[in-house]
């Protein structure tokens, strides 16, 4: 089902409400390994070295720019934690799950 999310694109959501707790739970089931943490959805990715970590971050940056939806990142040698929320709705939105699915797809396609 996350494949369906990868086919969608982020939309402006000003004036729309944030997802409810039930909607967030439902959507978390569509993106493996993502969890709710402090008003964000987040996932930690691990890599064998810094070079691959930065390659992942660069590919993720391309997605974020294309979707105009930008995560918070925490990275170090061999890992990167990605956190999404939607400032315009003051919470979690479908845009966060669209981007989460697209970031996951990076590793499934070998990008």
PDB file of C-alpha atoms in Angstrom:
ATOM      1  CA  UNK A   1       0.000   0.000   0.000  1.00  0.00           C
ATOM      2  CA  UNK A   2       2.925   2.376   0.504  1.00  0.00           C
ATOM      3  CA  UNK A   3       3.328   2.053  -3.282  1.00  0.00           C
ATOM      4  CA  UNK A   4       0.111   4.022  -3.591  1.00  0.00           C
ATOM      5  CA  UNK A   5       1.681   6.750  -1.462  1.00  0.00           C
ATOM      6  CA  UNK A   6       4.754   6.871  -3.714  1.00  0.00           C
ATOM      7  CA  UNK A   7       2.521   7.691  -6.668  1.00  0.00           C
ATOM      8  CA  UNK A   8       1.012  10.699  -4.930  1.00  0.00           C
ATOM      9  CA  UNK A   9       2.453  14.198  -4.583  1.00  0.00           C
ATOM     10  CA  UNK A  10       2.392  16.622  -1.691  1.00  0.00           C
ATOM     11  CA  UNK A  11      -0.193  19.380  -1.857  1.00  0.00           C
ATOM     12  CA  UNK A  12      -0.443  22.722  -0.035  1.00  0.00           C
ATOM     13  CA  UNK A  13      -2.475  22.141   3.134  1.00  0.00           C
ATOM     14  CA  UNK A  14      -2.825  25.596   4.677  1.00  0.00           C
ATOM     15  CA  UNK A  15      -6.159  25.775   6.468  1.00  0.00           C
ATOM     16  CA  UNK A  16      -6.534  21.983   6.651  1.00  0.00           C
ATOM     17  CA  UNK A  17      -6.568  20.124   9.965  1.00  0.00           C
ATOM     18  CA  UNK A  18      -3.814  17.793  11.092  1.00  0.00           C
ATOM     19  CA  UNK A  19      -4.504  14.074  11.002  1.00  0.00           C
ATOM     20  CA  UNK A  20      -6.287  12.557  13.953  1.00  0.00           C
ATOM     21  CA  UNK A  21      -4.567   9.940  16.121  1.00  0.00           C
ATOM     22  CA  UNK A  22      -6.619   7.228  14.379  1.00  0.00           C
ATOM     23  CA  UNK A  23      -5.613   8.473  10.916  1.00  0.00           C
ATOM     24  CA  UNK A  24      -1.944   8.574  11.944  1.00  0.00           C
ATOM     25  CA  UNK A  25      -2.123   5.010  13.271  1.00  0.00           C
ATOM     26  CA  UNK A  26      -3.798   3.841  10.054  1.00  0.00           C
ATOM     27  CA  UNK A  27      -1.129   5.491   7.891  1.00  0.00           C
ATOM     28  CA  UNK A  28       1.782   4.265  10.032  1.00  0.00           C
ATOM     29  CA  UNK A  29       0.738   0.748   9.043  1.00  0.00           C
ATOM     30  CA  UNK A  30       1.513   1.710   5.423  1.00  0.00           C
ATOM     31  CA  UNK A  31       5.126   2.792   6.021  1.00  0.00           C
ATOM     32  CA  UNK A  32       7.265   0.092   7.587  1.00  0.00           C
ATOM     33  CA  UNK A  33       9.470   1.105  10.488  1.00  0.00           C
ATOM     34  CA  UNK A  34       8.134   4.638  10.882  1.00  0.00           C
ATOM     35  CA  UNK A  35       6.845   5.665  14.293  1.00  0.00           C
ATOM     36  CA  UNK A  36       5.202   8.618  15.962  1.00  0.00           C
ATOM     37  CA  UNK A  37       7.631  10.555  18.157  1.00  0.00           C
ATOM     38  CA  UNK A  38       7.072  13.993  19.644  1.00  0.00           C
ATOM     39  CA  UNK A  39       4.719  15.340  16.986  1.00  0.00           C
ATOM     40  CA  UNK A  40       6.694  13.868  14.091  1.00  0.00           C
ATOM     41  CA  UNK A  41       6.818  10.607  12.240  1.00  0.00           C
ATOM     42  CA  UNK A  42      10.364   9.339  12.228  1.00  0.00           C
ATOM     43  CA  UNK A  43      12.613   6.520  11.108  1.00  0.00           C
ATOM     44  CA  UNK A  44      16.297   5.739  11.573  1.00  0.00           C
ATOM     45  CA  UNK A  45      18.198   4.405   8.576  1.00  0.00           C
ATOM     46  CA  UNK A  46      21.578   2.701   8.956  1.00  0.00           C
ATOM     47  CA  UNK A  47      24.388   2.419   6.424  1.00  0.00           C
ATOM     48  CA  UNK A  48      27.789   0.724   6.347  1.00  0.00           C
ATOM     49  CA  UNK A  49      29.726   3.998   6.059  1.00  0.00           C
ATOM     50  CA  UNK A  50      29.517   7.783   5.968  1.00  0.00           C
ATOM     51  CA  UNK A  51      29.712   7.957   2.175  1.00  0.00           C
ATOM     52  CA  UNK A  52      26.515   5.917   1.775  1.00  0.00           C
ATOM     53  CA  UNK A  53      24.814   7.906   4.527  1.00  0.00           C
ATOM     54  CA  UNK A  54      25.514  11.144   2.657  1.00  0.00           C
ATOM     55  CA  UNK A  55      24.414   9.558  -0.633  1.00  0.00           C
ATOM     56  CA  UNK A  56      21.092   8.720   1.011  1.00  0.00           C
ATOM     57  CA  UNK A  57      20.771  12.260   2.377  1.00  0.00           C
ATOM     58  CA  UNK A  58      21.455  13.734  -1.062  1.00  0.00           C
ATOM     59  CA  UNK A  59      18.813  11.527  -2.677  1.00  0.00           C
ATOM     60  CA  UNK A  60      16.379  12.376   0.132  1.00  0.00           C
ATOM     61  CA  UNK A  61      17.072  16.088  -0.451  1.00  0.00           C
ATOM     62  CA  UNK A  62      16.077  15.673  -4.090  1.00  0.00           C
ATOM     63  CA  UNK A  63      12.726  14.162  -3.045  1.00  0.00           C
ATOM     64  CA  UNK A  64      12.135  16.856  -0.427  1.00  0.00           C
ATOM     65  CA  UNK A  65      12.824  19.587  -2.965  1.00  0.00           C
ATOM     66  CA  UNK A  66      10.608  17.983  -5.628  1.00  0.00           C
ATOM     67  CA  UNK A  67       7.739  17.577  -3.150  1.00  0.00           C
ATOM     68  CA  UNK A  68       8.384  20.931  -1.415  1.00  0.00           C
ATOM     69  CA  UNK A  69       8.159  19.090   1.902  1.00  0.00           C
ATOM     70  CA  UNK A  70      11.291  19.070   3.995  1.00  0.00           C
ATOM     71  CA  UNK A  71      12.228  16.813   6.914  1.00  0.00           C
ATOM     72  CA  UNK A  72      14.362  17.325   9.954  1.00  0.00           C
ATOM     73  CA  UNK A  73      17.502  15.205   9.706  1.00  0.00           C
ATOM     74  CA  UNK A  74      19.993  13.980  12.288  1.00  0.00           C
ATOM     75  CA  UNK A  75      22.964  12.238  10.732  1.00  0.00           C
ATOM     76  CA  UNK A  76      26.255  10.779  11.736  1.00  0.00           C
ATOM     77  CA  UNK A  77      28.622   8.113  10.517  1.00  0.00           C
ATOM     78  CA  UNK A  78      26.468   5.209   9.409  1.00  0.00           C
ATOM     79  CA  UNK A  79      23.013   6.473  10.261  1.00  0.00           C
ATOM     80  CA  UNK A  80      20.401   9.130   9.536  1.00  0.00           C
ATOM     81  CA  UNK A  81      17.175   9.792  11.430  1.00  0.00           C
ATOM     82  CA  UNK A  82      14.459  11.370   9.287  1.00  0.00           C
ATOM     83  CA  UNK A  83      11.551  13.243  10.892  1.00  0.00           C
ATOM     84  CA  UNK A  84       8.507  14.664   9.094  1.00  0.00           C
ATOM     85  CA  UNK A  85       5.646  16.842  10.223  1.00  0.00           C
ATOM     86  CA  UNK A  86       3.638  19.548   8.499  1.00  0.00           C
ATOM     87  CA  UNK A  87       4.062  23.042   9.905  1.00  0.00           C
ATOM     88  CA  UNK A  88       1.079  24.446   7.987  1.00  0.00           C
ATOM     89  CA  UNK A  89      -1.317  22.082   9.804  1.00  0.00           C
ATOM     90  CA  UNK A  90       0.619  22.125  13.084  1.00  0.00           C
ATOM     91  CA  UNK A  91       0.878  18.345  13.123  1.00  0.00           C
ATOM     92  CA  UNK A  92       1.018  15.271  10.923  1.00  0.00           C
ATOM     93  CA  UNK A  93      -0.510  15.236   7.426  1.00  0.00           C
ATOM     94  CA  UNK A  94      -0.742  12.982   4.393  1.00  0.00           C
ATOM     95  CA  UNK A  95       2.270  14.850   2.969  1.00  0.00           C
ATOM     96  CA  UNK A  96       4.428  13.343   5.723  1.00  0.00           C
ATOM     97  CA  UNK A  97       3.400   9.827   4.756  1.00  0.00           C
ATOM     98  CA  UNK A  98       3.845  10.484   1.040  1.00  0.00           C
ATOM     99  CA  UNK A  99       7.419  11.602   1.670  1.00  0.00           C
ATOM    100  CA  UNK A 100       8.083   8.755   4.116  1.00  0.00           C
ATOM    101  CA  UNK A 101       7.035   6.227   1.467  1.00  0.00           C
ATOM    102  CA  UNK A 102       9.175   7.925  -1.181  1.00  0.00           C
ATOM    103  CA  UNK A 103      12.218   7.948   1.118  1.00  0.00           C
ATOM    104  CA  UNK A 104      11.712   4.237   1.840  1.00  0.00           C
ATOM    105  CA  UNK A 105      11.490   3.585  -1.909  1.00  0.00           C
ATOM    106  CA  UNK A 106      15.012   4.974  -2.331  1.00  0.00           C
ATOM    107  CA  UNK A 107      16.446   1.929  -0.620  1.00  0.00           C
ATOM    108  CA  UNK A 108      14.143  -0.535  -2.341  1.00  0.00           C
ATOM    109  CA  UNK A 109      15.249   0.637  -5.782  1.00  0.00           C
ATOM    110  CA  UNK A 110      18.937   0.709  -4.913  1.00  0.00           C
ATOM    111  CA  UNK A 111      19.185   4.477  -5.438  1.00  0.00           C
TER     112      UNK A 111
END
